[in-house]
Coordinates of C-alpha atoms in Angstrom, one line a residue:
P1 CA 158.9 69.6 172.8
A2 CA 162.5 69.1 174.1
R3 CA 161.2 67.8 177.4
Q4 CA 159.6 64.7 175.8
F5 CA 161.6 64.2 172.7
D6 CA 165.4 64.1 172.0
T7 CA 166.3 67.2 170.1
R8 CA 168.9 65.4 168.0
T9 CA 166.9 62.3 166.9
T10 CA 163.2 63.3 167.8
E11 CA 163.0 60.0 169.7
P12 CA 160.7 60.0 172.8
I13 CA 162.6 60.3 176.1
S14 CA 161.8 60.0 179.8
F15 CA 162.2 63.2 181.8
F16 CA 162.3 64.8 185.2
L17 CA 161.1 68.1 186.7
S18 CA 163.7 70.5 188.1
S19 CA 161.8 72.9 190.3
L20 CA 158.7 73.6 192.3
E21 CA 157.5 75.8 189.5
E22 CA 157.7 73.0 187.0
L23 CA 156.0 70.6 189.4
L24 CA 153.1 73.0 190.1
A25 CA 152.7 73.8 186.4
W26 CA 152.7 70.2 185.3
Q27 CA 149.6 69.1 183.4
P28 CA 148.9 65.8 181.5
D29 CA 149.9 66.3 177.8
S30 CA 149.4 64.3 174.7
N31 CA 153.2 64.4 174.2
D32 CA 153.5 62.4 177.4
D33 CA 151.8 59.3 175.9
F34 CA 155.1 57.4 175.4
N35 CA 155.9 58.0 179.1
V36 CA 152.8 56.2 180.4
S37 CA 153.5 52.7 181.6
A38 CA 151.8 50.1 179.4
V39 CA 152.2 47.3 181.9
P40 CA 149.9 46.9 184.9
L41 CA 151.5 45.8 188.2
A42 CA 151.4 41.9 188.1
K43 CA 150.0 40.2 191.2
R44 CA 152.2 38.0 193.2
Q45 CA 152.4 36.2 196.5
P46 CA 152.9 37.0 199.2
P47 CA 151.6 40.6 198.7
L48 CA 153.5 43.6 199.9
S49 CA 151.2 43.9 202.9
S50 CA 152.4 40.5 204.3
E51 CA 154.3 40.5 207.6
R52 CA 157.6 39.2 206.3
P53 CA 160.6 41.6 206.0
R54 CA 160.9 43.2 202.6
T55 CA 163.8 44.2 200.3
L56 CA 163.8 47.6 198.6
V57 CA 166.3 48.4 195.8
C58 CA 167.2 52.0 195.3
H59 CA 168.8 52.5 191.8
D60 CA 171.2 55.5 191.7
M61 CA 173.6 55.6 188.7
N62 CA 175.5 58.6 187.4
G63 CA 172.7 61.1 187.9
G64 CA 170.1 58.9 186.2
Y65 CA 168.4 59.3 182.8
L66 CA 171.2 57.6 180.9
E67 CA 170.5 55.3 178.1
D68 CA 167.4 54.2 179.9
R69 CA 165.8 57.5 179.0
F70 CA 165.2 56.4 175.4
I71 CA 161.7 55.0 175.6
Q72 CA 161.9 53.0 172.4
G73 CA 165.4 51.6 173.2
S74 CA 168.9 52.4 172.0
A75 CA 171.8 50.6 170.4
T76 CA 173.7 50.5 173.7
R77 CA 176.5 47.9 174.1
N78 CA 176.7 46.3 177.5
P79 CA 174.1 48.3 179.3
Y80 CA 173.1 48.0 183.0
V81 CA 170.1 45.9 183.5
F82 CA 168.4 44.5 186.7
Y83 CA 166.7 41.2 186.5
H84 CA 166.6 39.6 190.1
W85 CA 163.0 40.8 190.5
R86 CA 161.8 37.6 192.2
Y87 CA 163.9 38.5 195.3
I88 CA 162.8 42.2 195.8
D89 CA 159.7 44.0 196.9
I90 CA 160.1 47.6 195.8
F91 CA 162.2 49.4 193.2
V92 CA 163.0 53.1 193.6
Y93 CA 164.5 55.2 190.8
F94 CA 166.7 57.9 192.4
S95 CA 168.3 61.0 191.1
H96 CA 169.1 64.4 192.4
H97 CA 166.5 66.2 190.3
T98 CA 163.7 67.7 192.3
V99 CA 161.0 65.4 190.9
T100 CA 162.4 62.1 189.5
I101 CA 159.8 60.4 187.4
P102 CA 161.0 56.8 186.8
P103 CA 161.8 56.2 183.1
V104 CA 158.9 54.2 181.8
C105 CA 161.1 51.3 180.7
W106 CA 161.9 50.6 184.4
T107 CA 158.2 50.7 185.4
N108 CA 157.3 48.3 182.6
A109 CA 160.0 45.8 183.5
A110 CA 159.3 46.0 187.2
H111 CA 155.5 45.7 186.8
R112 CA 155.8 42.7 184.5
N113 CA 157.6 41.0 187.3
G114 CA 155.2 42.2 190.1
V115 CA 157.4 44.9 191.6
P116 CA 156.0 48.4 192.4
V117 CA 158.1 51.4 191.4
L118 CA 158.6 54.7 193.3
G119 CA 159.9 58.0 192.0
T120 CA 161.9 60.4 194.2
F121 CA 160.9 63.9 195.5
I122 CA 164.1 65.5 196.8
T123 CA 165.2 68.9 198.2
E124 CA 168.8 69.6 198.9
W125 CA 171.2 72.4 200.0
M126 CA 170.3 76.1 200.0
D127 CA 168.0 75.7 197.0
G128 CA 166.2 73.0 198.9
E129 CA 165.7 75.3 201.9
K130 CA 164.1 77.9 199.7
L131 CA 161.9 75.3 197.9
C132 CA 160.7 73.9 201.2
E133 CA 160.1 77.4 202.6
A134 CA 158.0 78.2 199.6
F135 CA 155.6 75.3 200.0
L136 CA 155.8 74.2 203.6
A137 CA 156.1 77.4 205.6
G138 CA 152.8 78.9 204.5
G139 CA 149.2 77.5 204.9
E140 CA 148.0 74.0 204.0
E141 CA 146.9 75.2 200.5
A142 CA 150.5 75.4 199.4
Y143 CA 151.6 71.9 200.5
H144 CA 148.3 70.4 199.5
A145 CA 148.9 71.6 196.0
V146 CA 152.3 69.9 195.9
S147 CA 151.0 66.6 197.3
K148 CA 148.1 66.6 194.8
Q149 CA 150.5 67.2 191.9
L150 CA 152.9 64.4 193.0
A151 CA 149.9 61.9 193.3
R152 CA 148.6 63.0 189.9
I153 CA 152.0 62.5 188.3
A154 CA 152.3 59.0 189.7
Q155 CA 148.8 58.2 188.6
H156 CA 149.2 59.6 185.1
Y157 CA 152.5 57.8 184.4
R158 CA 151.3 54.7 186.2
F159 CA 154.1 54.2 188.7
D160 CA 153.4 53.5 192.4
G161 CA 154.4 56.3 194.7
W162 CA 157.3 58.3 196.1
L163 CA 160.5 58.3 198.2
V164 CA 160.5 61.7 199.9
N165 CA 164.0 63.0 200.8
V166 CA 164.4 66.4 202.5
E167 CA 168.2 66.9 202.8
N168 CA 168.2 70.5 204.1
T169 CA 167.5 72.3 207.3
L170 CA 163.9 73.6 207.8
S171 CA 162.4 76.6 209.5
A172 CA 160.1 76.0 212.5
A173 CA 157.1 76.8 210.3
A174 CA 158.2 74.5 207.5
V175 CA 159.0 71.5 209.8
G176 CA 155.8 72.0 211.7
N177 CA 153.9 71.4 208.4
L178 CA 156.1 68.6 207.2
P179 CA 154.2 65.7 208.9
H180 CA 150.9 67.2 207.6
F181 CA 152.3 67.3 204.1
L182 CA 153.5 63.7 204.4
R183 CA 150.2 62.5 205.7
H184 CA 148.3 64.3 202.9
L185 CA 150.6 63.0 200.2
T186 CA 150.2 59.5 201.5
A187 CA 146.4 59.8 201.5
Q188 CA 146.5 61.2 198.0
V189 CA 148.8 58.5 196.7
H190 CA 146.7 55.7 198.4
S191 CA 143.5 57.1 196.8
A192 CA 145.1 57.6 193.4
M193 CA 146.4 54.0 192.9
L194 CA 145.9 50.6 194.5
G195 CA 148.9 49.7 196.5
G196 CA 150.4 53.2 196.3
L197 CA 153.4 53.9 198.7
V198 CA 155.1 56.9 200.3
I199 CA 158.5 56.3 202.0
W200 CA 160.4 58.9 204.1
Y201 CA 164.2 59.0 204.0
D202 CA 166.0 59.5 207.4
S203 CA 167.4 63.0 207.1
V204 CA 165.8 66.0 208.7
L205 CA 164.5 65.9 212.3
Q206 CA 161.3 67.2 213.8
N207 CA 163.2 70.3 215.1
G208 CA 164.2 71.2 211.5
E209 CA 167.8 70.2 212.0
L210 CA 169.5 68.1 209.2
R211 CA 171.1 65.2 211.0
W212 CA 171.0 61.6 209.8
Q213 CA 169.9 59.2 212.6
N214 CA 170.6 55.7 211.1
E215 CA 167.6 54.5 213.1
L216 CA 164.0 55.2 214.0
N217 CA 163.9 57.4 217.1
E218 CA 161.9 60.1 218.8
G219 CA 163.5 62.7 216.6
N220 CA 162.2 61.3 213.3
R221 CA 159.3 59.1 214.4
V222 CA 156.7 61.8 213.6
F223 CA 157.6 61.4 209.9
F224 CA 157.4 57.6 210.0
D225 CA 154.0 57.8 211.6
A226 CA 152.8 60.0 208.7
C227 CA 153.6 57.7 205.8
D228 CA 154.2 54.0 204.7
G229 CA 157.8 53.5 205.8
L230 CA 161.2 54.9 206.8
F231 CA 164.4 54.4 204.7
T232 CA 167.2 54.8 207.2
N233 CA 170.7 56.2 206.5
Y234 CA 173.6 53.8 206.1
N235 CA 176.0 54.3 209.1
W236 CA 174.2 52.2 211.6
K237 CA 175.4 49.6 214.1
E238 CA 173.6 46.7 215.7
E239 CA 172.4 48.9 218.7
H240 CA 170.6 51.1 216.2
L241 CA 168.7 48.1 214.9
V242 CA 167.8 47.0 218.5
R243 CA 166.3 50.4 219.3
T244 CA 164.6 50.7 216.0
R245 CA 162.9 47.3 216.3
A246 CA 161.6 48.2 219.8
L247 CA 160.3 51.6 218.8
A248 CA 158.7 50.4 215.5
G249 CA 156.6 47.8 217.3
P250 CA 154.2 46.0 214.9
R251 CA 155.3 48.2 212.0
H252 CA 158.9 46.8 212.1
T253 CA 158.7 45.6 208.5
D254 CA 158.0 49.2 207.4
I255 CA 161.6 50.1 208.4
Y256 CA 163.9 49.8 205.4
V257 CA 167.4 49.8 206.9
G258 CA 169.8 51.4 204.4
I259 CA 172.8 49.5 202.9
D260 CA 175.1 51.5 200.7
V261 CA 176.7 49.0 198.4
F262 CA 179.5 51.5 197.7
A263 CA 180.2 51.2 201.5
R264 CA 180.7 55.0 202.0
G265 CA 181.2 56.1 205.6
D266 CA 181.3 53.8 208.7
V267 CA 179.2 50.8 207.5
I268 CA 179.1 47.1 208.4
G269 CA 179.6 45.9 204.8
G270 CA 179.1 46.8 201.1
G271 CA 180.2 45.4 197.8
F272 CA 180.6 41.6 198.0
D273 CA 180.3 42.0 201.8
T274 CA 176.7 43.4 201.6
D275 CA 175.5 40.1 203.0
K276 CA 177.1 41.0 206.4
S277 CA 174.8 44.0 206.7
L278 CA 171.8 42.1 205.4
H279 CA 172.4 39.3 207.9
L280 CA 172.2 41.7 210.8
I281 CA 169.1 43.5 209.5
R282 CA 167.3 40.2 209.1
Q283 CA 168.3 39.0 212.6
H284 CA 166.2 41.9 213.9
G285 CA 163.2 41.2 211.6
L286 CA 163.6 44.5 209.7
S287 CA 163.3 45.3 206.0
A288 CA 166.3 46.4 204.0
A289 CA 166.9 49.1 201.4
I290 CA 169.8 48.2 199.2
F291 CA 171.2 51.5 197.8
A292 CA 173.1 51.6 194.5
P293 CA 173.5 47.9 193.7
G294 CA 174.7 49.3 190.3
W295 CA 178.1 49.2 192.1
V296 CA 178.5 45.9 190.4
Y297 CA 178.4 47.6 187.0
E298 CA 180.1 50.9 187.9
H299 CA 182.9 49.6 190.1
L300 CA 183.7 46.2 188.5
G301 CA 183.0 47.3 184.9
E302 CA 180.7 46.2 182.2
E303 CA 182.8 43.3 180.9
N304 CA 181.7 40.5 183.1
F305 CA 178.6 42.3 184.4
L306 CA 176.1 39.4 184.2
H307 CA 178.5 37.0 186.0
N308 CA 179.3 39.5 188.7
E309 CA 175.7 40.5 189.1
D310 CA 174.7 36.9 189.7
K311 CA 177.6 36.6 192.2
F312 CA 176.4 39.7 194.1
W313 CA 172.8 38.6 194.4
G314 CA 173.9 35.0 195.1
L315 CA 175.8 36.1 198.2
L316 CA 172.5 37.7 199.5
A317 CA 170.3 34.7 198.5
K318 CA 169.8 33.3 202.0
Y319 CA 168.5 36.6 203.3
L320 CA 166.1 37.3 200.4
H321 CA 162.6 36.0 200.2
T322 CA 161.3 34.7 196.9
H323 CA 158.0 35.7 195.4
S324 CA 155.5 33.5 193.7
I325 CA 153.6 34.0 190.4
C326 CA 149.9 33.8 191.1
T327 CA 148.2 34.3 187.7
L328 CA 148.2 32.5 184.4
P329 CA 149.1 32.5 181.6
L330 CA 152.8 32.5 182.4
T331 CA 154.8 32.9 179.2
T332 CA 158.4 34.0 178.9
S333 CA 161.5 33.7 176.7
F334 CA 163.7 35.1 179.5
S335 CA 164.8 38.2 177.5
L336 CA 166.7 40.7 179.6
G337 CA 165.6 43.6 177.5
M338 CA 169.1 43.9 175.9
G339 CA 171.3 41.8 173.7
T340 CA 174.1 41.6 171.1
S341 CA 171.5 40.4 168.5
R342 CA 167.8 40.0 168.0
F343 CA 166.4 36.5 167.6
L344 CA 163.1 35.2 166.2
A345 CA 162.2 31.5 166.3
G346 CA 165.8 30.7 167.0
K347 CA 167.2 32.6 164.0
E348 CA 169.3 35.7 164.3
E349 CA 167.3 38.4 162.7
E350 CA 169.5 41.4 163.3
A351 CA 173.1 41.6 164.6
G352 CA 174.2 44.5 166.8
P353 CA 173.7 45.7 170.4
W354 CA 170.3 46.8 171.6
Y355 CA 168.8 47.9 174.9
D356 CA 165.1 48.3 175.8
L357 CA 164.0 47.4 179.3
S358 CA 160.3 47.6 178.2
A359 CA 161.1 44.4 176.2
Q360 CA 162.4 42.6 179.3
E361 CA 160.2 39.5 179.9
I362 CA 159.2 37.7 183.1
Q363 CA 162.4 36.7 184.9
P364 CA 162.9 33.3 186.7
L365 CA 164.6 32.4 189.9
Y366 CA 168.4 32.8 189.3
L367 CA 169.8 32.0 192.7
E368 CA 168.7 28.4 192.7
R369 CA 171.2 25.5 193.1
E370 CA 170.0 22.0 192.6
G371 CA 172.8 19.4 193.0
R372 CA 175.4 21.1 190.9
L373 CA 173.1 22.8 188.3
S374 CA 172.6 26.6 188.2
T375 CA 170.9 29.1 186.0
S376 CA 172.4 32.2 184.2
C377 CA 171.7 34.4 181.2
C378 CA 173.0 33.6 177.8
L379 CA 173.3 36.4 175.2
Q380 CA 174.9 34.3 172.5
D381 CA 171.8 32.4 171.5
A382 CA 168.1 32.8 172.0
W383 CA 164.7 31.6 170.8
Y384 CA 163.1 35.1 170.9
G385 CA 164.5 38.5 171.9
G386 CA 168.0 38.9 173.0
S387 CA 168.8 36.1 175.5
S388 CA 167.9 32.7 176.8
L389 CA 168.3 30.9 180.1
R390 CA 171.4 28.7 180.5
V391 CA 171.1 25.7 182.8
Q392 CA 174.6 24.4 183.4
G393 CA 176.5 22.1 185.7
T394 CA 177.1 18.5 186.4
I395 CA 174.7 15.6 187.0
P396 CA 176.0 13.5 189.9
H397 CA 176.9 9.9 189.1
N398 CA 174.3 8.4 191.5
E399 CA 171.3 10.5 190.3
E400 CA 169.2 9.6 187.3
R401 CA 167.2 12.8 187.3
V402 CA 167.7 16.3 188.7
A403 CA 165.0 19.1 188.8
I404 CA 166.0 22.8 189.0
R405 CA 163.3 25.3 189.9
L406 CA 162.6 28.0 187.4
F407 CA 159.5 29.6 189.0
S408 CA 157.7 29.6 192.3
L409 CA 154.0 29.5 191.8
Q410 CA 151.1 30.0 194.2
M411 CA 147.6 29.6 192.7
P412 CA 144.7 27.1 192.5
A413 CA 145.5 24.8 189.6
P414 CA 143.0 24.9 186.7
P415 CA 141.5 21.5 185.7
K416 CA 143.6 21.4 182.5
L417 CA 146.9 23.0 181.7
F418 CA 148.9 23.2 178.4
L419 CA 152.6 23.7 178.8
T420 CA 155.3 24.4 176.2
L421 CA 159.1 24.2 176.4
V422 CA 161.6 25.3 173.8
Y423 CA 165.2 24.2 174.6
K424 CA 168.6 23.5 173.0
L425 CA 171.0 20.9 174.4
E426 CA 174.7 21.8 174.2
G427 CA 178.0 20.0 174.8
P428 CA 179.5 16.6 174.0
H429 CA 176.8 14.3 175.7
L430 CA 173.7 15.5 173.9
D431 CA 172.3 12.0 173.4
Q432 CA 172.7 11.1 177.1
F433 CA 170.0 13.4 178.4
A434 CA 166.3 14.2 178.2
V435 CA 164.8 17.4 179.4
A436 CA 161.1 18.2 180.3
L437 CA 159.0 20.3 182.5
E438 CA 157.9 19.3 186.0
L439 CA 155.1 20.9 188.1
T440 CA 154.8 20.4 191.9
T441 CA 151.5 20.9 193.6
C442 CA 150.0 20.6 197.1
D443 CA 146.5 19.8 198.2
L444 CA 144.3 22.9 198.1
G445 CA 143.4 22.7 201.8
T446 CA 147.1 22.9 202.9
C447 CA 148.0 26.2 201.1
H448 CA 147.2 29.7 202.1
E449 CA 146.9 32.9 200.0
G450 CA 147.6 36.3 201.5
N451 CA 149.6 36.6 204.7
V452 CA 152.0 33.7 204.2
T453 CA 155.5 33.4 205.5
S454 CA 156.4 29.9 204.3
L455 CA 154.9 27.5 201.9
P456 CA 154.1 23.9 202.8
E457 CA 156.2 21.1 201.2
P458 CA 154.9 20.0 197.9
N459 CA 153.3 16.6 198.0
S460 CA 152.9 15.8 194.3
H461 CA 155.4 15.9 191.4
H462 CA 153.8 15.9 187.9
Q463 CA 155.5 15.2 184.7
P464 CA 153.0 16.4 182.1
R465 CA 152.4 14.1 179.2
F466 CA 153.3 15.0 175.6
L467 CA 150.5 16.7 173.7
V468 CA 150.1 14.5 170.6
A469 CA 147.9 16.9 168.7
P470 CA 146.7 20.4 169.9
P471 CA 143.0 20.9 170.0
P472 CA 141.8 22.7 166.8
T473 CA 141.0 25.9 168.6
L474 CA 144.6 26.1 169.9
A475 CA 146.4 24.9 166.8
K476 CA 147.7 28.3 165.9
L477 CA 148.9 29.1 169.5
L478 CA 150.6 25.7 169.8
A479 CA 151.8 25.6 166.2
T480 CA 155.5 25.1 167.1
C481 CA 154.9 21.8 169.0
D482 CA 157.6 19.3 167.9
H483 CA 158.6 21.8 165.1
G484 CA 161.9 23.2 166.4
S485 CA 164.3 25.2 164.2
H486 CA 167.9 26.2 164.2
G487 CA 168.9 23.5 166.7
W488 CA 166.1 24.3 169.1
T489 CA 163.6 21.6 170.2
S490 CA 160.0 22.6 170.9
R491 CA 157.7 20.4 173.1
C492 CA 154.1 20.8 174.2
Y493 CA 152.5 19.0 177.1
E494 CA 149.1 18.7 178.8
L495 CA 148.2 18.0 182.4
D496 CA 144.9 17.4 184.2
L497 CA 144.7 18.4 187.9
Q498 CA 142.1 18.4 190.6
D499 CA 141.8 20.2 194.0
C500 CA 145.4 21.3 194.3
T501 CA 147.6 24.4 194.3
L502 CA 150.4 25.0 191.8
Q503 CA 153.7 25.4 193.6
D504 CA 156.8 25.1 191.5
L505 CA 157.7 24.9 187.8
S506 CA 161.0 23.1 187.3
L507 CA 163.2 21.9 184.5
L508 CA 163.7 18.1 184.9
V509 CA 166.9 16.7 183.5
S510 CA 167.2 12.9 183.3
R511 CA 169.7 10.5 182.0
H512 CA 168.8 7.9 179.4
Q513 CA 171.1 5.4 180.9
P514 CA 172.5 5.1 184.5
S515 CA 176.2 6.1 184.6
P516 CA 178.9 5.5 187.2
Q517 CA 180.4 8.9 186.6
E518 CA 179.2 12.5 186.9
M519 CA 178.5 14.2 183.6
P520 CA 178.6 17.8 182.4
F521 CA 175.3 19.2 181.3
T522 CA 174.4 22.4 179.4
C523 CA 171.0 23.4 178.1
L524 CA 169.6 26.7 176.8
V525 CA 165.9 27.3 177.7
G526 CA 164.4 29.5 175.0
E527 CA 160.8 29.7 176.1
V528 CA 158.4 28.4 178.7
R529 CA 154.6 28.7 178.7
V530 CA 152.0 27.6 181.2
L531 CA 148.5 28.1 179.9
D532 CA 145.1 27.5 181.4
A533 CA 143.2 25.6 178.7
A534 CA 139.8 27.1 179.7
T535 CA 140.9 30.7 179.2
M536 CA 142.9 30.3 176.0
V537 CA 140.8 31.5 173.0
A538 CA 141.3 30.7 169.4
S539 CA 142.2 34.3 168.4
P540 CA 142.8 37.5 170.4
P541 CA 140.4 40.4 169.8
Q542 CA 141.2 42.6 166.8
V543 CA 142.9 45.9 167.2
Q544 CA 140.6 48.7 166.4
S545 CA 140.7 52.5 166.0
L546 CA 144.4 52.6 165.1
T547 CA 145.7 56.1 164.4
A548 CA 149.0 57.5 163.4
S549 CA 150.1 61.1 164.2
Q550 CA 153.1 63.4 164.4
L551 CA 154.7 61.8 161.3
W552 CA 158.1 63.0 160.4
W553 CA 159.7 61.2 157.5
Q554 CA 163.5 61.1 157.2

């Protein structure tokens, strides 16, 4: 079918629904299998329900469903990717189609990094008026049918809820039923999936008039009260934030104040001045909705995209809260889900561009600065996939060792850990440096899970010891220990811990000899693994009942 498969190549594609009729007629279909997310939402700390202000990213690019619609990837050169997952709470895929089902590659990448994904249900212009009249102006049966279908779609494709955007005027009958529809949709989504969300966009008012308010007020509060949050319009000033905070009361973090990165209209700041808007929002303890951060790619071009993307998010860093990984194993080779080549064990297997966000791996903290070291993506060389993590900068003359944080962790430490590190030193001073992994922990009694706003200072730094010989049951899993290839070095470590909480995983850079001058340092990190020894088994369960269908040989 043309909806689920590209008519030119037969490749499976992600799709949207264009009308109320299509929405109501939708049924699960075996042709949909490719569109179902294969990655469950990873747990992280603090959870979305914590009381600290959140950051929502709303992705809107050229109408959506571009190269990201190809579920099994494409040979796209310089595609748009998002990878600053550690700093955001919610990802919305936006388009102007009536029912925007997020392309599954986005759901897979976001879920792997612990971020829930919302689709968009939008009505606009005259067609939107007719659509709303058709399902809202009648009895509850009509709008219940729509809310049930939206919840079923999210549950079937395994994304996490909806942004609801009614951008047209409504009749008195339709607007009277709108809060009931929102409440029913929210209840349906909550029961269909754990952590499901419904967020309302600030557009139509409770009298049916289409007038953006740029705040929470008595004209739109009825919709906020019926769902999980309000995404405000973008043309606000500080007085809007003051009034919004007062009216929202204890639900102030459920207000997502809109920031248009393209800075359309009368806004505080967009582009590389987005931090001015975010600064004000955070001063009032509100959450933020960053709309169209793809500005970096669309406006500045694809040429220096990764550099510009890091600059954009780096400017926002002090207003963004980081999230901690809270489950093991942690294993990543930092692949962005794109590249100019594909690598396997440090060897280039296939040259040529590729793009597949489902293949994006767990992403680290990019906005860290330790001394003069920083992290960035490297597409020129990798251990596995399409990219590695470059750690680069200078080591100050008076410091023998510098640690740069790769991941924030928050979980009870198992009694025994195995860690692996694959790296490649670059530059003229290779023999001057040693690199290793460092874990920081705190006493179990001093850490909190759940509603946490700040973590206590770590009180122990652990440099795991080299693993001389892996235990026989893990020999295959740890086979690359001390057997690097193609210029990469592979190291395995072990660490025994007791009664403490894991807090940070860092790369520790140390000099072999003290030096009176600062020295340039560059290292590629190809893979990091943190494994709980007790849960690692000799071999994974065998795949069973494998079938192949719909074969078409070319």
